[in-house]
Coordinates of C-alpha atoms and ligand atoms in Angstrom, one line a residue:
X22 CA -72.3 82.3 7.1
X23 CA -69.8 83.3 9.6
X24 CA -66.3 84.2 8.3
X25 CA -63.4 81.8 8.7
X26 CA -60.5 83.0 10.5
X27 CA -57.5 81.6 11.4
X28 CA -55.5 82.6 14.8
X29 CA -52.3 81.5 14.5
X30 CA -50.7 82.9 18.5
X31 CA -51.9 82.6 21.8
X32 CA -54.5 85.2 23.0
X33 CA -56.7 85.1 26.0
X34 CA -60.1 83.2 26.3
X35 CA -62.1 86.5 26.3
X36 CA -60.6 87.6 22.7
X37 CA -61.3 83.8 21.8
X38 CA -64.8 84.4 22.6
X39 CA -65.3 87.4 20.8
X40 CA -63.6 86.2 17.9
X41 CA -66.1 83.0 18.1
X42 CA -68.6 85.8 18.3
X43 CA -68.2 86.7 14.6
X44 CA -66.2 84.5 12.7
X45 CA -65.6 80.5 12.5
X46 CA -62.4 80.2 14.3
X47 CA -59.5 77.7 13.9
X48 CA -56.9 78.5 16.5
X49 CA -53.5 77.7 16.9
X50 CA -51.3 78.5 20.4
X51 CA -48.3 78.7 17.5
X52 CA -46.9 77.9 14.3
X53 CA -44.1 75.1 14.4
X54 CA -43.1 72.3 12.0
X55 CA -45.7 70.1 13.3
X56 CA -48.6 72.3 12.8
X57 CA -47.4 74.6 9.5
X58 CA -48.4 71.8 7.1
X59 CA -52.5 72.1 8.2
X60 CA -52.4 75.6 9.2
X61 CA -51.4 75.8 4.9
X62 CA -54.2 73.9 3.6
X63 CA -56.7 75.6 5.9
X64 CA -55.1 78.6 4.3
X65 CA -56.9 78.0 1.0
X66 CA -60.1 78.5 2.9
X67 CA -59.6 81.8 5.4
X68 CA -61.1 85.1 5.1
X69 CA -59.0 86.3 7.8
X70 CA -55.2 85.8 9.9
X71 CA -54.7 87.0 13.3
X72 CA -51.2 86.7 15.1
X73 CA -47.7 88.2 14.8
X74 CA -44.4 87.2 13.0
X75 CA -45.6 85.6 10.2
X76 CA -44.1 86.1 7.2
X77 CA -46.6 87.3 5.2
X78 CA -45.4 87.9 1.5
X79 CA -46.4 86.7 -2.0
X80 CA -45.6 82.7 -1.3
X81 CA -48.4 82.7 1.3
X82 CA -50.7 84.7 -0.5
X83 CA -50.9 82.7 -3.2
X84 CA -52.4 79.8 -0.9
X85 CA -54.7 82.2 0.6
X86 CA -57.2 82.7 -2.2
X87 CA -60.4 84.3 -0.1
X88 CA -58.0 86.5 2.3
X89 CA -59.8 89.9 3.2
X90 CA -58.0 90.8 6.3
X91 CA -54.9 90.4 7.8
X92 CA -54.7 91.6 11.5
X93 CA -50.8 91.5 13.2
X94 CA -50.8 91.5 17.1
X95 CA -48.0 93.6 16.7
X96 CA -47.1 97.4 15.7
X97 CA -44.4 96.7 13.6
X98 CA -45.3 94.9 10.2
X99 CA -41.9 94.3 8.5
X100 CA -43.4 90.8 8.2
X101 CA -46.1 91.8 5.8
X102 CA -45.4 92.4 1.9
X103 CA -48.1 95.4 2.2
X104 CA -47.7 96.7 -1.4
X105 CA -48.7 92.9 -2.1
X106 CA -51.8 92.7 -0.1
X107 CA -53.2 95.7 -1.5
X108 CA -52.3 94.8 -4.8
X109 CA -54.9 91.4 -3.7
X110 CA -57.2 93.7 -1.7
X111 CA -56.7 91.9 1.6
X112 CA -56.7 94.6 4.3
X113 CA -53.7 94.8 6.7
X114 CA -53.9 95.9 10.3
X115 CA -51.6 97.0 13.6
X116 CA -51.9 97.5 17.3
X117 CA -50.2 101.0 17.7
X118 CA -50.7 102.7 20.9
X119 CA -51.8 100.3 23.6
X120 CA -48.0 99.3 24.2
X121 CA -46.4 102.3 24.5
X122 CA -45.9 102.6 27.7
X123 CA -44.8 99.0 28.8
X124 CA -43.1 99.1 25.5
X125 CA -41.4 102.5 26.9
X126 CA -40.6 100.7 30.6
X127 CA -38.9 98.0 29.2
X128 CA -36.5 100.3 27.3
X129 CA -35.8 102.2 30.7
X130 CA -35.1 98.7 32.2
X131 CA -32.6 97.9 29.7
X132 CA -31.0 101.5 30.3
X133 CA -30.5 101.3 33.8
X134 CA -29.1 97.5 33.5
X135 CA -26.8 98.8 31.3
X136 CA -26.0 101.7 32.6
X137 CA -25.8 99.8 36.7
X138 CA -24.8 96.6 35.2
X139 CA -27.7 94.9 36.9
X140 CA -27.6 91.9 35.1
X141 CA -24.1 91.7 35.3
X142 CA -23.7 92.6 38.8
X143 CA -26.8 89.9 39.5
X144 CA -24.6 87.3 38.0
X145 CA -21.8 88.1 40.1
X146 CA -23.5 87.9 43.6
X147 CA -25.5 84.6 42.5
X148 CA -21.8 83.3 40.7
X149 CA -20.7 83.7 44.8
X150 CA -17.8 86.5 43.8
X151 CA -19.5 89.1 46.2
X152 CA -16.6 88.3 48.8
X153 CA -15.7 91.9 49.9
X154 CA -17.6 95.7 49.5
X155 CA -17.4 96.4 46.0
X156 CA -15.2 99.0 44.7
X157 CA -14.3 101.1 41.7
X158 CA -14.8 97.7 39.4
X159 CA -18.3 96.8 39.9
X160 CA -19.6 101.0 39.4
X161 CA -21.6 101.9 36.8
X162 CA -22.7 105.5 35.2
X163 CA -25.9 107.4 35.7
X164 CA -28.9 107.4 33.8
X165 CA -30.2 110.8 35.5
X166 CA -30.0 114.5 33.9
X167 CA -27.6 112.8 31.1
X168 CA -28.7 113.1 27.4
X169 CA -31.0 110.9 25.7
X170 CA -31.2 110.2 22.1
X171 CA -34.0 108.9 20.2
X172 CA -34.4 108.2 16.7
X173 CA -37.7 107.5 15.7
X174 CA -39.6 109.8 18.2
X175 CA -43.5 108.1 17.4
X176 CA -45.6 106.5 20.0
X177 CA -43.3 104.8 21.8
X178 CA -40.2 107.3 21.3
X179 CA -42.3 110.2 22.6
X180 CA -43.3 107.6 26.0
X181 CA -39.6 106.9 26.5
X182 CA -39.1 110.7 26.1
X183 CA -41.9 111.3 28.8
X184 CA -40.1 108.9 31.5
X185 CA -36.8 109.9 30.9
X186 CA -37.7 114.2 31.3
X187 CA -40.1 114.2 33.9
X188 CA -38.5 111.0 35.6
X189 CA -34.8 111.0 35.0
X190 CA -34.7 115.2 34.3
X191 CA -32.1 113.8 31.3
X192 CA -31.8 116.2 28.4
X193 CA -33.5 114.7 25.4
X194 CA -32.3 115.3 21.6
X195 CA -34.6 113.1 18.6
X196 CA -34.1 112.6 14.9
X197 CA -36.9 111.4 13.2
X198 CA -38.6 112.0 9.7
X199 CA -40.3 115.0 10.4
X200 CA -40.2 117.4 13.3
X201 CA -42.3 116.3 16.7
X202 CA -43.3 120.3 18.0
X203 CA -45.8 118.6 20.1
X204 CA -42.3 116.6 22.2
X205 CA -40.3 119.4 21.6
X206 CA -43.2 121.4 24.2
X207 CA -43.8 119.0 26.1
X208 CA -39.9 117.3 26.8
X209 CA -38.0 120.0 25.5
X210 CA -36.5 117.4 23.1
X211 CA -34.2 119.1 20.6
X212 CA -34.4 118.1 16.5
X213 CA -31.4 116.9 15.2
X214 CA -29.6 115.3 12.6
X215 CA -28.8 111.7 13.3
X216 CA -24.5 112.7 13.2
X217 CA -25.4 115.2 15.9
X218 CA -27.2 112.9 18.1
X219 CA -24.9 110.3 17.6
X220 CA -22.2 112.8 18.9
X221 CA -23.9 114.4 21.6
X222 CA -25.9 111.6 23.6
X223 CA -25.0 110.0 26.1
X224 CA -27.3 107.0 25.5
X225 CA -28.7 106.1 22.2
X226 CA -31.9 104.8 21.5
X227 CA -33.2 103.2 18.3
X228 CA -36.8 103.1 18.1
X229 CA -37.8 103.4 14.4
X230 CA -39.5 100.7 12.5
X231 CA -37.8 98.2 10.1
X232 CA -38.1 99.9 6.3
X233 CA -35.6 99.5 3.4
X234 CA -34.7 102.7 5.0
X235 CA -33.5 101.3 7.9
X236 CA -31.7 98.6 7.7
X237 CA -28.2 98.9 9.0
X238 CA -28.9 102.2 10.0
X239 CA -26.6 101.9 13.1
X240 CA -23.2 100.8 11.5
X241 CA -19.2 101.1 12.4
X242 CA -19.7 104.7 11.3
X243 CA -22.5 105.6 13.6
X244 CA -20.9 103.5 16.7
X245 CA -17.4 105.8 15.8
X246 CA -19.7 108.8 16.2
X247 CA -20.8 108.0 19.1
X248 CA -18.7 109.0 22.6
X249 CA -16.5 106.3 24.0
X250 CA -18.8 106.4 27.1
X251 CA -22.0 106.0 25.4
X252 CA -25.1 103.4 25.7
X253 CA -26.4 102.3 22.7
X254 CA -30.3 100.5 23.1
X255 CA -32.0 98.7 20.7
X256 CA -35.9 98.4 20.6
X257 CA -36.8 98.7 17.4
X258 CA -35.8 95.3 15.3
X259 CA -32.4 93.7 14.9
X260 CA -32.0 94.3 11.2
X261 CA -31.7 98.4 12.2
X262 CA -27.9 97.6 13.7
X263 CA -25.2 95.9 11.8
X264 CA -24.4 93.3 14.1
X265 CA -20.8 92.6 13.3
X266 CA -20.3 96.7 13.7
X267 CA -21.8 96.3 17.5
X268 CA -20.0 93.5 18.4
X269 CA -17.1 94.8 17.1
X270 CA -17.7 98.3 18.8
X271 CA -18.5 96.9 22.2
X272 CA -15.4 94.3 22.2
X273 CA -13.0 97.6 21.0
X274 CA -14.6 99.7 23.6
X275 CA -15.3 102.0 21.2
X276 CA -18.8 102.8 23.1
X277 CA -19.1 101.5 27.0
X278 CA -22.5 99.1 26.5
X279 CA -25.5 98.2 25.0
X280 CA -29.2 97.2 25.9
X281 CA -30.9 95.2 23.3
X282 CA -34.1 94.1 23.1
X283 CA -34.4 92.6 19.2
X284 CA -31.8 90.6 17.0
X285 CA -31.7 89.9 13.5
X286 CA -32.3 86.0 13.9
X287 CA -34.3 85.7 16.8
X288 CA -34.2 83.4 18.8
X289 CA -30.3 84.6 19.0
X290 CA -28.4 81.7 18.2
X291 CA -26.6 80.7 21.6
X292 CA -23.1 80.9 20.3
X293 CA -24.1 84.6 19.2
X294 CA -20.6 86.5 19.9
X295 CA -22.7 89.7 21.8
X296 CA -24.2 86.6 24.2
X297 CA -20.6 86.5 26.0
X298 CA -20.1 90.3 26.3
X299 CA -20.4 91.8 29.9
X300 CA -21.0 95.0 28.9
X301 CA -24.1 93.8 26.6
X302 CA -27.3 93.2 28.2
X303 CA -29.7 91.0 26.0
X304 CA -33.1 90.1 26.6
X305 CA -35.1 88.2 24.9
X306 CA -37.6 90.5 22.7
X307 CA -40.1 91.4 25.9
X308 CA -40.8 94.7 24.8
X309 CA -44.4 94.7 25.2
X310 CA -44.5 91.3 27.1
X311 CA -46.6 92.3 30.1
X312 CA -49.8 90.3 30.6
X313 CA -52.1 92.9 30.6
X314 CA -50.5 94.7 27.5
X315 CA -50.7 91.3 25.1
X316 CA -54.1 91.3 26.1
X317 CA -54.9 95.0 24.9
X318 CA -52.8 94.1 22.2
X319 CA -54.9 90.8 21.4
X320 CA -58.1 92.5 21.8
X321 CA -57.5 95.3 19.6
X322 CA -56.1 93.0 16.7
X323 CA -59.4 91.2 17.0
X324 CA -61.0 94.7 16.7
X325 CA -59.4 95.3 13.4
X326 CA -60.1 91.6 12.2
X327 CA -64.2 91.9 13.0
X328 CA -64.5 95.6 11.4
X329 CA -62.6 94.7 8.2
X330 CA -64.2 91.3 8.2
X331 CA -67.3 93.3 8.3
X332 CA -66.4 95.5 5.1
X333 CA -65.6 98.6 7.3
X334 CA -62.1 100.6 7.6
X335 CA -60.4 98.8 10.5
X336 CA -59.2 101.4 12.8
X337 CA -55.6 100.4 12.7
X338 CA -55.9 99.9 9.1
X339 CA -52.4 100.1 7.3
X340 CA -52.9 99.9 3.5
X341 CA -53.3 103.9 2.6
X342 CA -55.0 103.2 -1.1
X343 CA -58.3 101.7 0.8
X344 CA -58.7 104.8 2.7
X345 CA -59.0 107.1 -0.1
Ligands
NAD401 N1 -39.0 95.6 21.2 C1 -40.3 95.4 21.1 O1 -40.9 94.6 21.7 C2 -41.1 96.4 20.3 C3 -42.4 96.7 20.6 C4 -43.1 97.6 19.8 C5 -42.5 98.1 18.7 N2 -41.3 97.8 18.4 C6 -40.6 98.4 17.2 O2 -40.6 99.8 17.3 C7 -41.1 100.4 16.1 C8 -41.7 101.7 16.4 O3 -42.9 101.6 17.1 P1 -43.9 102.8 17.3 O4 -45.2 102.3 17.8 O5 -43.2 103.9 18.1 O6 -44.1 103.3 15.8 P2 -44.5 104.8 15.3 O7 -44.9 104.6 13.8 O8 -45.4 105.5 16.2 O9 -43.1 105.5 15.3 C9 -42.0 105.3 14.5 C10 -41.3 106.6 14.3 O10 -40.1 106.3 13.5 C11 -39.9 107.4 12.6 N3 -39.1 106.9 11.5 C12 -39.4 106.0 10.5 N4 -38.3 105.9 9.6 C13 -37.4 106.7 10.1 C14 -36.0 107.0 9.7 N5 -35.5 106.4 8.6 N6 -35.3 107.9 10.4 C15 -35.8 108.5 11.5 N7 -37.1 108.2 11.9 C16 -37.8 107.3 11.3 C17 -41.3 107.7 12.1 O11 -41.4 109.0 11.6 C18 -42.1 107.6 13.4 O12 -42.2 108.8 14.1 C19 -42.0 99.3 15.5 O13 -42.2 99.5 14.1 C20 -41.4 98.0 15.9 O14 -40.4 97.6 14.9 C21 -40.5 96.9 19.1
DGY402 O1 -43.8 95.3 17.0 C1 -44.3 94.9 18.1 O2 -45.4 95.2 18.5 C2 -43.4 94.2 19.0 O3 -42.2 93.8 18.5 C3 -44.1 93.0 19.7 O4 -44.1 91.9 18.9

């Protein structure tokens, strides 16, 4: 008997297929209010989960009795209680790697919007106030040979790294749990602590994952360290930044703009205050939201579901106690 697997996001026909391949697939396009109530009681019967965002945690587990694996479309995993699926056994898996790069574009995007005011400046030709040549109000700073820092220098850090050296020639400084000699060859990125990167970039970037450790690691006192003319950018996930502290710290000028990617509710509620600051540029979590990048994405997930479904290590498998 074939496995029974639930898909709970939308994924292209061809990781459908392969899915149907191995397992007997319910598929959902996505979770609301209407669908959540079936989605539970099939639940009771699934071997395996495939999507991204779900809160997995105790509540859910305990209406998954027969759970083996579950597989995130996603590289982050805040959203799974992992010392409580190994606890039950069940396998967990990411997609590391195959976003990198489009990961690693969008956060240069958001840099040179914020940097150029693109977004801003786009709003101001389409709102019809492009009457005269612009002047001294509508210029912006450069990106190029200015110094980059990145906390949490792993797969995507060290591809921002890479566009930003060979591309931009900017100076690049990273803080990160353990040293990176590997980016330190090959960028000439410098180690240091986070109150030295704070102080000495010119543009922040936050690119760790979201851990106890984490939260609120960007606070008033890091946005004081920072220079007046700084760019802070968010890619990581909203709860990494006290909110209040950025608001706060763009309205005050106390740093010249931000580029963010994630918030801590997301959607961001419309009436967010950060939604009516010019000099914050806010899209809407597209990191790795590239067609051909969800696909890899998809795929690999799929990968990980079939090989743990099959009793093997998944590839991407996150709980350390099965691999011993
Ligand atoms: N905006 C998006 O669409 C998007 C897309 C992908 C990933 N992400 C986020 O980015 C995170 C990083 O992704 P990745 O693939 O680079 O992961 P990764 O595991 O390769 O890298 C994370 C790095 O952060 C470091 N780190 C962890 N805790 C730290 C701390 N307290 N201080 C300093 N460094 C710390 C780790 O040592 C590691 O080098 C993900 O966990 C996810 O939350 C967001
Ligand atoms: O963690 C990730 O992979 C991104 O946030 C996309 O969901």
């Amino acid at each position: 008997m074939k496995p029974k697997v639930i898909v709970y996001k939308k994924v292209d026909l061809s990781v459908l297929h392969l899915l149907r391949e191995h397992c007997e697939l319910t598929y959902y396009e996505k979770l609301d209010a209407e669908t959540y109530p079936t989605f539970v009681k099939q639940l009771h019967h699934a071997h395996g989960l495939m999507g991204s965002g779900l809160k997995v945690d105790k509540a859910l587990l305990e209406q998954a009795p027969h759970l083996k694996v579950v597989s995130n479309i996603s590289v982050g995993y805040d959203n799974l209680d992992l010392p409580e699926l190994s606890a039950r056994g069940i396998m967990a898996t990411n997609t590391p790697n195959v976003l990198n790069d489009t990961v690693a574009d969008t956060i240069m995007g958001i840099m040179l919007a914020a940097a150029r005011r693109i977004t801003e400046l786009d709003r101001y030709v389409k709102d019809g106030k492009w009457k005269s040549q612009i002047g001294e109000k509508e210029f912006g700073v450069d990106v190029h040979h200015k110094t980059l820092g990145i906390i949490g220098m792993g797969g995507i850090g060290a591809s921002i790294a890479q566009r930003a050296y060979f591309g931009f020639g900017m100076n690049i400084l990273y803080h990160n749990r353990s040293r990176k000699p590997e980016y330190e060859q090959k960028y000439s990125a410098r180690y240091c602590s986070m109150d030295e990167l704070l102080q000495q970039s010119d543009f922040v970037c936050l690119m760790t994952p979201l851990t106890p450790e984490t939260v609120k690691l960007i606070g008033e006192r890091e946005f004081k360290l920072m220079k007046k003319s700084a760019i802070f950018i968010n890619g990581s996930r909203g709860a990494t930044v006290d909110e209040d502290a950025l608001v706060h710290a763009l309205k005050n000028k106390e740093i010249l703009a931000a580029g963010l990617d994630v918030y801590l509710q997301e959607p961001v509620p419309e009436d967010h205050p950060l939604l009516s600051l010019e000099n914050a540029v806010t899209v809407p979590h597209i990191g790795s939201a590239t067609y051909e990048t969800r696909m890899g994405m998809a795929m690999l997930a799929a990968e990980n579901l079939i090989s743990g479904l099959r009793g093997e290590l998944p590839p991407n498998l996150l709980n350390k106690e099965f691999s011993k």
